Short mmCIF file of C-alpha atoms in Angstrom, two decimals:
data_model
loop_
_atom_site.label_atom_id
_atom_site.label_comp_id
_atom_site.label_asym_id
_atom_site.label_seq_id
_atom_site.Cartn_x
_atom_site.Cartn_y
_atom_site.Cartn_z
CA MET A 28 46.08 185.03 170.06
CA SER A 29 42.54 184.06 168.97
CA ALA A 30 41.26 180.60 168.16
CA LEU A 31 40.70 181.72 164.62
CA THR A 32 44.25 182.86 163.91
CA GLU A 33 45.45 179.57 165.24
CA LEU A 34 43.75 177.70 162.32
CA SER A 35 45.69 176.43 159.38
CA VAL A 36 44.95 177.74 155.93
CA VAL A 37 43.24 174.45 155.00
CA GLU A 38 41.00 174.42 158.06
CA LEU A 39 40.15 178.12 157.84
CA ALA A 40 39.17 177.74 154.11
CA ARG A 41 37.09 174.73 154.98
CA ARG A 42 35.15 176.59 157.72
CA ILE A 43 34.60 179.66 155.48
CA ARG A 44 33.25 177.43 152.70
CA ALA A 45 31.00 175.73 155.20
CA ARG A 46 29.87 179.20 156.42
CA LYS A 47 30.97 178.34 160.00
CA VAL A 48 33.21 181.41 159.91
CA SER A 49 32.85 184.50 157.71
CA ALA A 50 35.74 185.90 155.68
CA THR A 51 34.99 189.21 157.49
CA GLU A 52 35.49 187.59 160.94
CA ALA A 53 38.70 185.89 159.79
CA MET A 54 39.98 189.22 158.27
CA THR A 55 39.11 191.24 161.41
CA GLU A 56 41.00 188.79 163.60
CA ALA A 57 43.99 188.65 161.23
CA ILE A 58 44.33 192.42 161.10
CA ALA A 59 43.99 192.77 164.83
CA ALA A 60 46.75 190.13 165.27
CA ALA A 61 48.91 191.75 162.66
CA ARG A 62 48.72 195.20 164.37
CA ARG A 63 49.55 193.70 167.76
CA THR A 64 52.39 191.57 166.43
CA HIS A 65 53.87 194.35 164.31
CA GLU A 66 54.46 196.49 167.41
CA ARG A 67 56.69 193.84 168.80
CA LEU A 68 58.27 192.20 165.78
CA ASN A 69 58.31 194.91 163.05
CA CYS A 70 57.05 192.42 160.42
CA PHE A 71 54.65 194.43 158.30
CA ILE A 72 55.46 197.21 155.89
CA ARG A 73 51.81 198.03 155.24
CA ILE A 74 48.41 196.77 156.44
CA ASP A 75 45.54 197.52 154.10
CA GLU A 76 42.67 197.36 156.59
CA ASP A 77 39.92 199.18 154.63
CA THR A 78 40.34 197.45 151.35
CA ALA A 79 40.94 194.12 152.89
CA LEU A 80 37.77 194.27 154.99
CA ALA A 81 35.75 195.49 152.01
CA ALA A 82 37.06 192.55 149.94
CA ALA A 83 36.14 190.17 152.75
CA ARG A 84 32.58 191.56 152.95
CA THR A 85 32.21 191.14 149.14
CA LEU A 86 33.42 187.60 149.36
CA ASP A 87 31.02 186.77 152.17
CA ALA A 88 28.15 188.10 150.07
CA GLU A 89 29.20 185.80 147.26
CA ILE A 90 29.37 182.83 149.53
CA ALA A 91 25.94 183.61 150.93
CA GLN A 92 24.74 183.33 147.30
CA GLY A 93 26.45 179.97 146.94
CA ARG A 94 29.42 181.10 145.04
CA VAL A 95 32.93 180.09 146.18
CA ARG A 96 35.80 181.58 144.20
CA GLY A 97 38.23 178.76 144.89
CA PRO A 98 40.15 176.68 147.41
CA LEU A 99 41.51 179.73 149.33
CA ALA A 100 38.24 181.64 149.41
CA GLY A 101 38.36 184.17 152.28
CA VAL A 102 41.80 183.29 153.67
CA PRO A 103 43.67 186.44 154.71
CA MET A 104 47.33 186.60 153.61
CA ALA A 105 50.11 189.15 153.57
CA HIS A 106 53.10 188.65 151.32
CA LYS A 107 56.77 189.63 151.18
CA ASP A 108 56.78 193.19 149.76
CA MET A 109 58.27 192.25 146.38
CA TYR A 110 55.13 190.89 144.61
CA TYR A 111 53.86 193.59 142.41
CA ARG A 112 50.31 194.81 142.22
CA GLU A 113 49.57 197.06 139.32
CA GLY A 114 49.70 200.72 140.28
CA VAL A 115 50.89 200.03 143.87
CA ALA A 116 54.46 200.59 144.98
CA SER A 117 56.29 197.48 146.17
CA SER A 118 59.07 198.71 148.47
CA CYS A 119 61.16 195.48 148.06
CA GLY A 120 62.43 196.45 151.54
CA SER A 121 64.24 199.38 149.93
CA GLN A 122 64.40 203.11 149.89
CA ILE A 123 64.68 203.06 146.09
CA THR A 124 61.44 201.46 144.96
CA ARG A 125 59.13 202.38 147.82
CA GLU A 126 57.31 205.00 145.70
CA ARG A 127 57.57 203.39 142.33
CA PRO A 128 54.24 202.06 141.18
CA ALA A 129 54.34 198.53 139.74
CA PRO A 130 53.63 198.18 136.02
CA SER A 131 51.64 194.92 136.40
CA THR A 132 50.37 192.35 138.91
CA ALA A 133 52.53 189.33 139.74
CA THR A 134 51.20 186.11 138.29
CA ALA A 135 51.47 184.33 141.71
CA LEU A 136 49.24 187.10 143.16
CA LYS A 137 46.72 186.86 140.30
CA ARG A 138 46.43 183.09 140.93
CA LEU A 139 45.95 183.55 144.66
CA ASP A 140 43.27 186.24 143.92
CA THR A 141 41.47 183.85 141.60
CA ALA A 142 41.59 181.16 144.27
CA GLY A 143 39.86 183.57 146.66
CA ALA A 144 42.75 184.50 148.93
CA LEU A 145 42.48 188.06 150.33
CA GLN A 146 45.65 190.03 150.63
CA PHE A 147 45.66 192.37 153.67
CA GLY A 148 49.12 193.76 153.65
CA VAL A 149 52.81 193.46 152.73
CA LEU A 150 55.67 192.20 154.84
CA ASN A 151 59.06 193.37 155.87
CA MET A 152 61.95 191.76 154.05
CA THR A 153 65.68 192.19 153.58
CA GLU A 154 66.45 195.06 151.20
CA PHE A 155 65.98 193.77 147.61
CA ALA A 156 65.85 190.27 149.08
CA TYR A 157 69.70 190.39 149.23
CA GLY A 158 70.58 189.05 152.74
CA PRO A 159 69.92 185.96 154.80
CA THR A 160 69.55 187.31 158.32
CA GLY A 161 66.42 189.58 158.32
CA HIS A 162 68.18 192.80 158.97
CA ASN A 163 66.67 195.84 157.27
CA TYR A 164 68.19 199.29 157.72
CA HIS A 165 65.39 201.20 155.98
CA PHE A 166 62.24 199.69 157.65
CA GLY A 167 63.95 198.36 160.84
CA HIS A 168 65.11 194.90 161.62
CA CYS A 169 62.45 192.10 161.70
CA ARG A 170 62.32 190.30 165.03
CA ASN A 171 61.91 186.56 165.78
CA ALA A 172 58.50 185.64 167.21
CA TRP A 173 60.07 183.27 169.64
CA HIS A 174 62.42 185.93 171.09
CA PRO A 175 62.57 189.45 169.71
CA ASP A 176 66.41 189.67 170.20
CA TYR A 177 67.01 186.93 167.72
CA ILE A 178 67.11 186.95 163.92
CA THR A 179 64.22 185.88 161.75
CA GLY A 180 66.40 184.68 158.87
CA GLY A 181 65.89 186.30 155.53
CA SER A 182 65.22 187.56 153.14
CA SER A 183 61.53 186.54 153.73
CA SER A 184 61.87 187.82 157.30
CA GLY A 185 58.35 189.24 157.76
CA ALA A 186 56.86 186.19 156.20
CA GLY A 187 58.67 183.87 158.60
CA THR A 188 57.87 185.72 161.83
CA SER A 189 54.30 186.95 161.03
CA VAL A 190 53.23 183.33 160.21
CA ALA A 191 54.98 181.95 163.26
CA ALA A 192 53.31 184.68 165.50
CA ARG A 193 49.84 183.75 164.12
CA ALA A 194 49.57 187.24 162.65
CA ASN A 195 49.34 185.85 159.12
CA PHE A 196 47.98 182.56 157.84
CA ALA A 197 50.59 182.10 155.03
CA ALA A 198 52.78 184.23 152.84
CA LEU A 199 54.55 184.19 149.50
CA GLY A 200 58.30 184.32 149.94
CA SER A 201 61.08 183.96 147.48
CA ASP A 202 64.23 181.80 147.69
CA THR A 203 67.39 182.65 145.68
CA GLY A 204 69.85 181.49 148.27
CA GLY A 205 67.76 180.20 151.19
CA SER A 206 65.24 183.04 151.70
CA ILE A 207 62.33 180.78 152.38
CA ARG A 208 63.99 177.85 154.12
CA LEU A 209 66.06 180.08 156.43
CA PRO A 210 63.04 182.00 157.91
CA ALA A 211 61.18 178.66 158.08
CA HIS A 212 64.08 177.24 160.19
CA PHE A 213 64.68 180.30 162.35
CA CYS A 214 60.92 180.94 162.98
CA GLY A 215 59.77 177.39 163.33
CA ILE A 216 57.37 177.16 160.36
CA THR A 217 57.16 175.21 157.06
CA GLY A 218 58.44 176.54 153.73
CA ILE A 219 58.96 175.13 150.28
CA LYS A 220 61.72 176.31 147.89
CA THR A 221 60.40 175.20 144.61
CA THR A 222 62.12 173.72 141.66
CA TYR A 223 63.48 176.51 139.40
CA GLY A 224 60.68 177.24 136.90
CA ARG A 225 57.89 175.59 138.92
CA VAL A 226 56.21 178.96 139.75
CA SER A 227 56.18 181.95 137.44
CA ARG A 228 58.43 184.84 138.57
CA ALA A 229 56.50 187.34 136.44
CA GLY A 230 55.82 190.41 138.57
CA ALA A 231 58.08 189.30 141.32
CA MET A 232 61.13 191.51 142.04
CA PRO A 233 64.14 189.93 140.38
CA LEU A 234 67.37 189.42 142.35
CA SER A 235 69.04 186.76 140.23
CA PHE A 236 67.01 185.49 137.24
CA SER A 237 68.92 182.19 137.13
CA MET A 238 68.28 181.41 140.71
CA ASP A 239 65.13 183.09 141.92
CA THR A 240 62.18 180.91 142.94
CA VAL A 241 58.78 181.65 144.33
CA GLY A 242 57.08 179.59 147.13
CA PRO A 243 54.90 179.78 150.21
CA LEU A 244 55.65 179.82 153.94
CA ALA A 245 52.91 178.49 156.09
CA ARG A 246 52.50 176.56 159.31
CA THR A 247 51.88 173.18 157.83
CA VAL A 248 53.03 171.12 154.90
CA GLU A 249 49.39 170.68 153.94
CA ASP A 250 48.96 174.45 153.64
CA CYS A 251 52.11 174.77 151.52
CA ALA A 252 50.76 171.96 149.25
CA LEU A 253 47.46 173.74 148.83
CA ILE A 254 48.99 177.08 148.03
CA LEU A 255 51.68 175.70 145.66
CA GLY A 256 48.90 173.90 143.78
CA VAL A 257 47.28 177.25 143.20
CA ILE A 258 50.31 179.22 142.12
CA ALA A 259 52.39 176.66 140.18
CA GLY A 260 52.38 176.15 136.44
CA SER A 261 53.35 177.59 133.10
CA ASP A 262 52.89 181.27 132.41
CA ALA A 263 53.10 183.15 129.12
CA ALA A 264 54.48 186.11 131.04
CA ASP A 265 57.53 184.20 132.28
CA PRO A 266 59.46 182.24 129.63
CA THR A 267 61.37 180.34 132.33
CA ALA A 268 58.13 178.95 133.86
CA SER A 269 58.05 175.21 133.24
CA ARG A 270 55.26 173.57 131.22
CA GLN A 271 55.47 170.42 133.30
CA PRO A 272 51.98 169.53 134.58
CA VAL A 273 51.12 170.58 138.11
CA PRO A 274 50.28 167.44 140.17
CA ASP A 275 47.51 167.46 142.72
CA TYR A 276 49.73 168.09 145.69
CA LEU A 277 46.92 167.67 148.28
CA ALA A 278 46.00 164.33 146.91
CA ALA A 279 49.63 163.20 147.07
CA LEU A 280 49.70 163.78 150.88
CA GLY A 281 47.53 160.78 151.46
CA ARG A 282 49.94 158.35 149.75
CA PRO A 283 52.00 156.09 152.08
CA VAL A 284 55.61 156.82 152.75
CA ARG A 285 56.61 153.27 153.83
CA GLY A 286 59.55 152.03 151.80
CA LEU A 287 60.63 155.54 150.58
CA ARG A 288 64.39 155.99 150.82
CA ILE A 289 65.70 158.97 152.70
CA GLY A 290 69.40 159.85 152.21
CA VAL A 291 71.51 161.25 154.99
CA PRO A 292 74.56 162.97 153.55
CA LYS A 293 77.95 161.60 154.75
CA GLY A 294 79.85 164.82 154.23
CA TYR A 295 79.52 168.58 153.90
CA PHE A 296 76.07 169.09 155.38
CA TYR A 297 77.13 168.23 159.01
CA ASP A 298 80.69 169.65 158.86
CA GLY A 299 81.29 171.75 161.94
CA ALA A 300 77.76 171.28 163.17
CA ASP A 301 76.68 172.47 166.63
CA PRO A 302 76.00 169.24 168.53
CA ALA A 303 72.63 170.42 169.71
CA ILE A 304 71.52 171.25 166.15
CA GLU A 305 72.91 167.97 164.82
CA GLN A 306 71.08 166.02 167.40
CA LEU A 307 67.74 167.74 166.74
CA VAL A 308 68.01 167.22 163.00
CA ARG A 309 69.22 163.56 163.27
CA SER A 310 66.46 162.76 165.82
CA SER A 311 63.84 163.59 163.18
CA LEU A 312 65.12 160.68 161.19
CA GLU A 313 63.84 158.37 163.88
CA VAL A 314 60.31 159.59 163.08
CA PHE A 315 60.84 158.66 159.47
CA ARG A 316 62.17 155.23 160.43
CA SER A 317 59.12 154.72 162.57
CA LEU A 318 56.94 155.55 159.54
CA GLY A 319 58.58 152.76 157.58
CA CYS A 320 61.01 154.84 155.51
CA GLN A 321 64.46 153.48 154.78
CA VAL A 322 67.09 155.87 156.10
CA VAL A 323 70.42 155.29 154.41
CA GLU A 324 73.70 157.10 154.38
CA VAL A 325 74.65 158.61 151.01
CA GLY A 326 77.92 160.04 149.82
CA VAL A 327 77.78 163.51 148.41
CA PRO A 328 80.10 164.97 145.72
CA ALA A 329 82.24 168.04 146.29
CA ILE A 330 79.64 170.72 146.88
CA GLU A 331 81.69 173.80 147.87
CA PRO A 332 82.54 174.67 144.23
CA TRP A 333 78.76 174.75 143.56
CA ASN A 334 78.28 177.00 146.54
CA GLN A 335 80.94 179.40 145.25
CA ALA A 336 79.57 179.22 141.65
CA GLY A 337 76.01 180.02 142.97
CA THR A 338 77.36 182.92 144.92
CA ALA A 339 79.11 184.37 141.79
CA ILE A 340 75.92 183.99 139.66
CA ILE A 341 73.73 185.78 142.21
CA ALA A 342 76.27 188.53 142.79
CA ALA A 343 76.84 189.15 139.09
CA GLU A 344 73.20 189.10 138.12
CA ALA A 345 72.19 191.29 141.05
CA ALA A 346 74.98 193.79 140.18
CA ALA A 347 73.73 193.90 136.55
CA LEU A 348 70.13 194.52 137.57
CA HIS A 349 71.14 197.27 140.03
CA ALA A 350 73.81 198.81 137.81
CA ASN A 351 71.92 202.02 137.14
CA TRP A 352 70.81 202.63 140.72
CA LEU A 353 74.25 201.63 142.02
CA ARG A 354 75.72 204.40 139.84
CA GLU A 355 73.01 207.03 140.43
CA ARG A 356 71.80 206.35 143.93
CA PRO A 357 74.55 204.49 145.90
CA GLN A 358 73.59 206.40 149.05
CA ASP A 359 70.14 204.94 149.00
CA TYR A 360 71.33 201.33 149.59
CA SER A 361 72.24 200.06 153.08
CA GLU A 362 75.93 199.51 153.56
CA GLN A 363 75.67 195.70 153.35
CA VAL A 364 73.56 195.46 150.20
CA ARG A 365 75.76 198.11 148.48
CA ALA A 366 78.89 196.16 149.48
CA ARG A 367 77.46 193.01 148.04
CA LEU A 368 76.46 194.68 144.80
CA GLU A 369 79.98 196.13 144.46
CA LEU A 370 81.33 192.65 144.88
CA GLY A 371 79.03 191.50 142.09
CA ALA A 372 80.26 194.25 139.83
CA ALA A 373 83.74 192.82 140.33
CA VAL A 374 82.82 189.39 139.01
CA ALA A 375 84.36 188.95 135.58
CA ALA A 376 82.15 187.86 132.66
CA THR A 377 84.22 184.69 132.22
CA GLN A 378 83.84 183.78 135.84
CA TYR A 379 80.08 184.32 135.68
CA ILE A 380 79.68 182.35 132.47
CA ASN A 381 81.79 179.48 133.76
CA ALA A 382 79.75 179.31 136.90
CA LEU A 383 76.67 178.91 134.61
CA ARG A 384 78.39 176.32 132.36
CA LEU A 385 79.30 174.22 135.42
CA ARG A 386 75.66 174.03 136.54
CA ASP A 387 74.57 171.33 134.16
CA GLN A 388 77.45 169.03 135.11
CA ALA A 389 76.79 169.63 138.80
CA LEU A 390 73.09 168.66 138.42
CA LYS A 391 73.95 165.56 136.44
CA ILE A 392 76.49 164.52 139.06
CA TRP A 393 73.98 165.06 141.92
CA LEU A 394 71.16 163.14 140.11
CA ALA A 395 73.44 160.27 139.22
CA GLU A 396 75.41 159.97 142.45
CA VAL A 397 72.84 160.95 145.02
CA MET A 398 69.30 160.89 143.69
CA SER A 399 69.68 157.51 142.01
CA GLU A 400 70.17 156.09 145.46
CA VAL A 401 67.33 157.82 147.39
CA ASP A 402 64.00 159.52 147.06
CA ALA A 403 64.96 162.54 149.09
CA VAL A 404 67.98 163.90 150.93
CA HIS A 405 67.46 164.87 154.57
CA ALA A 406 69.84 167.62 155.86
CA PRO A 407 70.03 170.57 158.28
CA CYS A 408 69.15 174.05 157.09
CA VAL A 409 71.86 175.63 159.21
CA THR A 410 74.36 174.04 161.62
CA PHE A 411 74.75 176.72 164.31
CA ALA A 412 72.63 178.05 167.12
CA THR A 413 70.32 180.88 166.14
CA PRO A 414 72.26 184.16 166.69
CA THR A 415 70.93 187.44 167.93
CA ILE A 416 70.24 190.41 165.72
CA ALA A 417 73.13 192.23 167.34
CA GLU A 418 75.61 189.35 166.76
CA THR A 419 74.88 189.33 163.06
CA ASP A 420 74.71 193.09 162.55
CA VAL A 421 77.88 193.06 160.50
CA GLY A 422 77.04 195.82 157.93
CA GLY A 423 79.34 195.77 154.97
CA GLY A 424 82.57 195.26 156.89
CA GLN A 425 85.18 192.61 157.03
CA LYS A 426 83.06 190.08 158.85
CA MET A 427 80.19 190.27 156.36
CA SER A 428 81.28 187.69 153.79
CA GLN A 429 82.18 185.21 156.49
CA VAL A 430 78.88 185.59 158.45
CA LEU A 431 76.67 185.50 155.29
CA ALA A 432 78.54 182.57 153.87
CA GLN A 433 78.04 180.64 157.12
CA VAL A 434 74.21 181.27 157.01
CA THR A 435 73.71 180.28 153.40
CA ARG A 436 76.20 177.36 153.13
CA LEU A 437 73.60 174.59 153.09
CA MET A 438 71.11 176.63 151.08
CA ARG A 439 72.85 178.03 148.06
CA PRO A 440 74.02 174.73 146.57
CA VAL A 441 70.35 173.64 146.33
CA ASN A 442 69.48 176.84 144.45
CA TYR A 443 72.44 176.36 142.17
CA LEU A 444 71.09 172.81 141.34
CA GLY A 445 67.59 174.22 140.85
CA LEU A 446 66.12 171.51 143.11
CA PRO A 447 63.02 171.67 145.39
CA SER A 448 63.60 171.66 149.15
CA LEU A 449 61.07 171.58 151.97
CA ALA A 450 61.95 172.98 155.42
CA VAL A 451 60.04 171.41 158.25
CA PRO A 452 60.34 172.34 161.91
CA CYS A 453 61.72 169.54 164.12
CA GLY A 454 62.28 170.92 167.67
CA PHE A 455 63.85 173.56 169.72
CA GLN A 456 67.42 174.51 170.46
CA PRO A 457 68.62 174.73 174.11
CA HIS A 458 67.97 178.60 174.10
CA GLY A 459 64.42 177.96 172.98
CA LEU A 460 64.64 178.99 169.33
CA PRO A 461 63.21 176.53 166.79
CA CYS A 462 65.08 174.31 164.35
CA ALA A 463 64.10 172.69 161.00
CA PHE A 464 65.47 170.09 158.64
CA GLN A 465 65.24 170.34 154.90
CA LEU A 466 64.23 167.54 152.51
CA ILE A 467 65.77 167.88 149.05
CA GLY A 468 64.09 166.23 146.15
CA ARG A 469 64.36 165.53 142.43
CA PRO A 470 63.41 168.30 140.08
CA PHE A 471 59.66 168.95 140.07
CA ASP A 472 59.05 166.40 142.73
CA GLU A 473 57.60 168.71 145.33
CA ALA A 474 54.72 166.21 145.76
CA LEU A 475 57.04 163.60 147.24
CA LEU A 476 58.55 166.13 149.64
CA PHE A 477 55.10 167.14 150.75
CA ARG A 478 54.16 163.52 151.24
CA LEU A 479 57.20 162.90 153.56
CA GLY A 480 56.82 166.25 155.30
CA HIS A 481 53.10 165.71 155.90
CA ALA A 482 53.70 162.22 157.31
CA TYR A 483 56.29 163.68 159.60
CA GLN A 484 53.82 166.39 160.83
CA ARG A 485 51.13 163.88 161.44
CA ALA A 486 53.47 162.02 163.72
CA THR A 487 54.83 165.09 165.55
CA ASP A 488 53.54 168.48 166.89
CA TRP A 489 56.50 170.81 166.43
CA HIS A 490 54.60 172.70 163.64
CA LEU A 491 51.69 173.27 166.01
CA ARG A 492 53.76 174.93 168.74
CA ALA A 493 53.20 178.73 168.86
CA PRO A 494 55.38 181.34 170.45
CA GLY A 495 54.22 182.15 173.86
CA SER A 496 51.90 179.18 174.11
CA MET B 17 94.58 193.43 142.26
CA LYS B 18 93.11 195.98 144.60
CA GLU B 19 93.85 198.88 142.24
CA THR B 20 92.67 196.85 139.25
CA LEU B 21 89.33 196.22 140.94
CA ILE B 22 88.88 199.83 141.91
CA ARG B 23 89.59 200.84 138.23
CA MET B 24 87.34 198.09 136.85
CA LEU B 25 84.40 199.19 139.00
CA LEU B 26 85.05 202.85 138.30
CA SER B 27 84.76 202.06 134.58
CA GLN B 28 81.26 200.93 135.40
CA GLY B 29 80.57 204.08 137.23
CA VAL B 30 80.77 202.54 140.70
CA THR B 31 83.15 203.87 143.29
CA LEU B 32 84.60 201.07 145.34
CA PRO B 33 85.97 202.51 148.62
CA GLU B 34 89.64 201.60 149.06
CA GLU B 35 89.04 200.09 152.53
CA ARG B 36 86.56 197.63 150.93
CA ALA B 37 88.65 196.77 147.95
CA GLU B 38 90.87 194.39 149.86
CA SER B 39 88.01 192.15 151.05
CA VAL B 40 86.39 192.26 147.57
CA ALA B 41 89.70 191.12 146.11
CA ARG B 42 89.99 188.34 148.65
CA SER B 43 86.40 187.08 147.94
CA ILE B 44 86.84 187.13 144.17
CA ALA B 45 90.17 185.36 144.40
CA ALA B 46 88.73 182.56 146.58
CA GLN B 47 85.75 182.16 144.16
CA LEU B 48 88.04 182.09 141.14
CA GLU B 49 90.38 179.50 142.67
CA THR B 50 87.49 177.15 143.45
CA GLU B 51 85.86 177.69 140.12
CA ARG B 52 89.06 177.07 138.13
CA ALA B 53 89.56 173.74 139.78
CA ALA B 54 85.87 172.77 139.22
CA THR B 55 85.74 173.90 135.56
CA ARG B 56 88.91 172.09 134.52
CA SER B 57 86.86 168.93 133.75
CA LEU B 58 84.26 170.81 131.70
CA ALA B 59 83.91 169.95 128.05
CA PHE B 60 85.01 172.70 125.72
CA GLU B 61 81.51 172.67 124.17
CA GLN B 62 79.60 172.84 127.43
CA GLU B 63 76.83 175.57 127.27
CA PRO B 64 74.80 177.02 130.14
CA SER B 65 71.45 176.27 128.56
CA ALA B 66 72.05 172.46 128.92
CA PHE B 67 71.20 172.87 132.55
CA PHE B 68 67.50 173.62 131.88
CA ARG B 69 67.01 170.43 129.82
CA THR B 70 68.67 168.37 132.54
CA LEU B 71 66.44 169.98 135.15
CA GLU B 72 63.21 169.36 133.13
CA GLU B 73 64.25 165.75 132.45
CA GLY B 74 65.53 165.17 136.01
CA SER B 75 62.12 164.36 137.43
CA LYS B 76 61.83 161.16 135.39
#
């Protein structure tokens, strides 16, 4: 691990702008770290060394002439392999699309390009982003940077473990049912699941158009704030992208958190929790208290129906999107993804539509009963000890539904409600694997979550711990 | 229900193996039961699109 790859995105960008580090140096170090790490963790699908180094040299020449493209100028990044670049195949972690050239470039990538970020590769992920553990039967399972026998979480598995291992500064992930927050929790990094519509989905592989969201995984809240500020905002190419103005997320970080009300849910979120996980998550509340926040208990409505409704929506929409391939190329799916798509094909139209009809009422209840009392809800991401890859290798068999439901139980309701949620590392489990809490906010209030998360990270150092350090 | 599911998927061109039909049937039944209870209180006129307005206005 080099000193350069230890830097945050914000700090690296600052040094490149100040010409203390060149983009070429940063890229050379990033690629070397990526190659080393990939051998152990299987987190990259492709590393584009020649084009990335050429791009870094071009950028250095621009900086030498006094021209800085934007706030991410020269920062190397690799992304989950589901963000399209025109003419290049995005595997989406699958056998099916690995040789299918993308018709256009994803809006999020275009915005990162404009801001000066340099993409140097694409990352392993769960096949078609449909799975929360990080297993991939086509490209091999992704391994946790803290211990290679353990899961990374998914579906942004390569994003989680490459950033944790200091083989990548930050990555775009996607979160349909926990796919950013779960890898953030399991790998000990920071990730933001954005409000539905906050970031354009144009050019991102769809899984469930009603639930898909785009967001960054990085080591710090500050990095996530910087990147979200670059990629958020309306987009003519995505009719579901919101026209709400994008706040200055970095400026929001400096505002005080004293007096903000943090809600601790009385039910559901801690049901059946492993005592060690519960203790880690609850102990992070002490930090917020010490920062002057008011920590209050808050009752939560019946959430399980929302979890079930969200599951039905994702299953039905995924099955519809995959209908042709499922008919024509069923053998090209892994057993688990095929089994889940078959389940989606069995969801009746009335069930799907009623799950969508219920969504408005659910959000109104949550806003009225929970968010009227507090500024953010603080909760665990998962409530069980991180399992091994072998323990969760359930394929498409009988245990599949049970295992997957357990992993996504505290994630999916947040996707169903369309709310933003920030995952922040808060310590280590007895077996040495990391743990994170999530802060759930009001729609489009990512700025407040960043403010709280940044204050927490200024008071703690969990986010600075690196595997093997 | 197992046979109905197999036929329903077959009509979509998807072959659901018999050994998986049982667990698919169980999952769907559980989802339906929860959803029926939850949607009982929904207004007859409730439309899915209302969600997006609530989301947009929810930040205020």
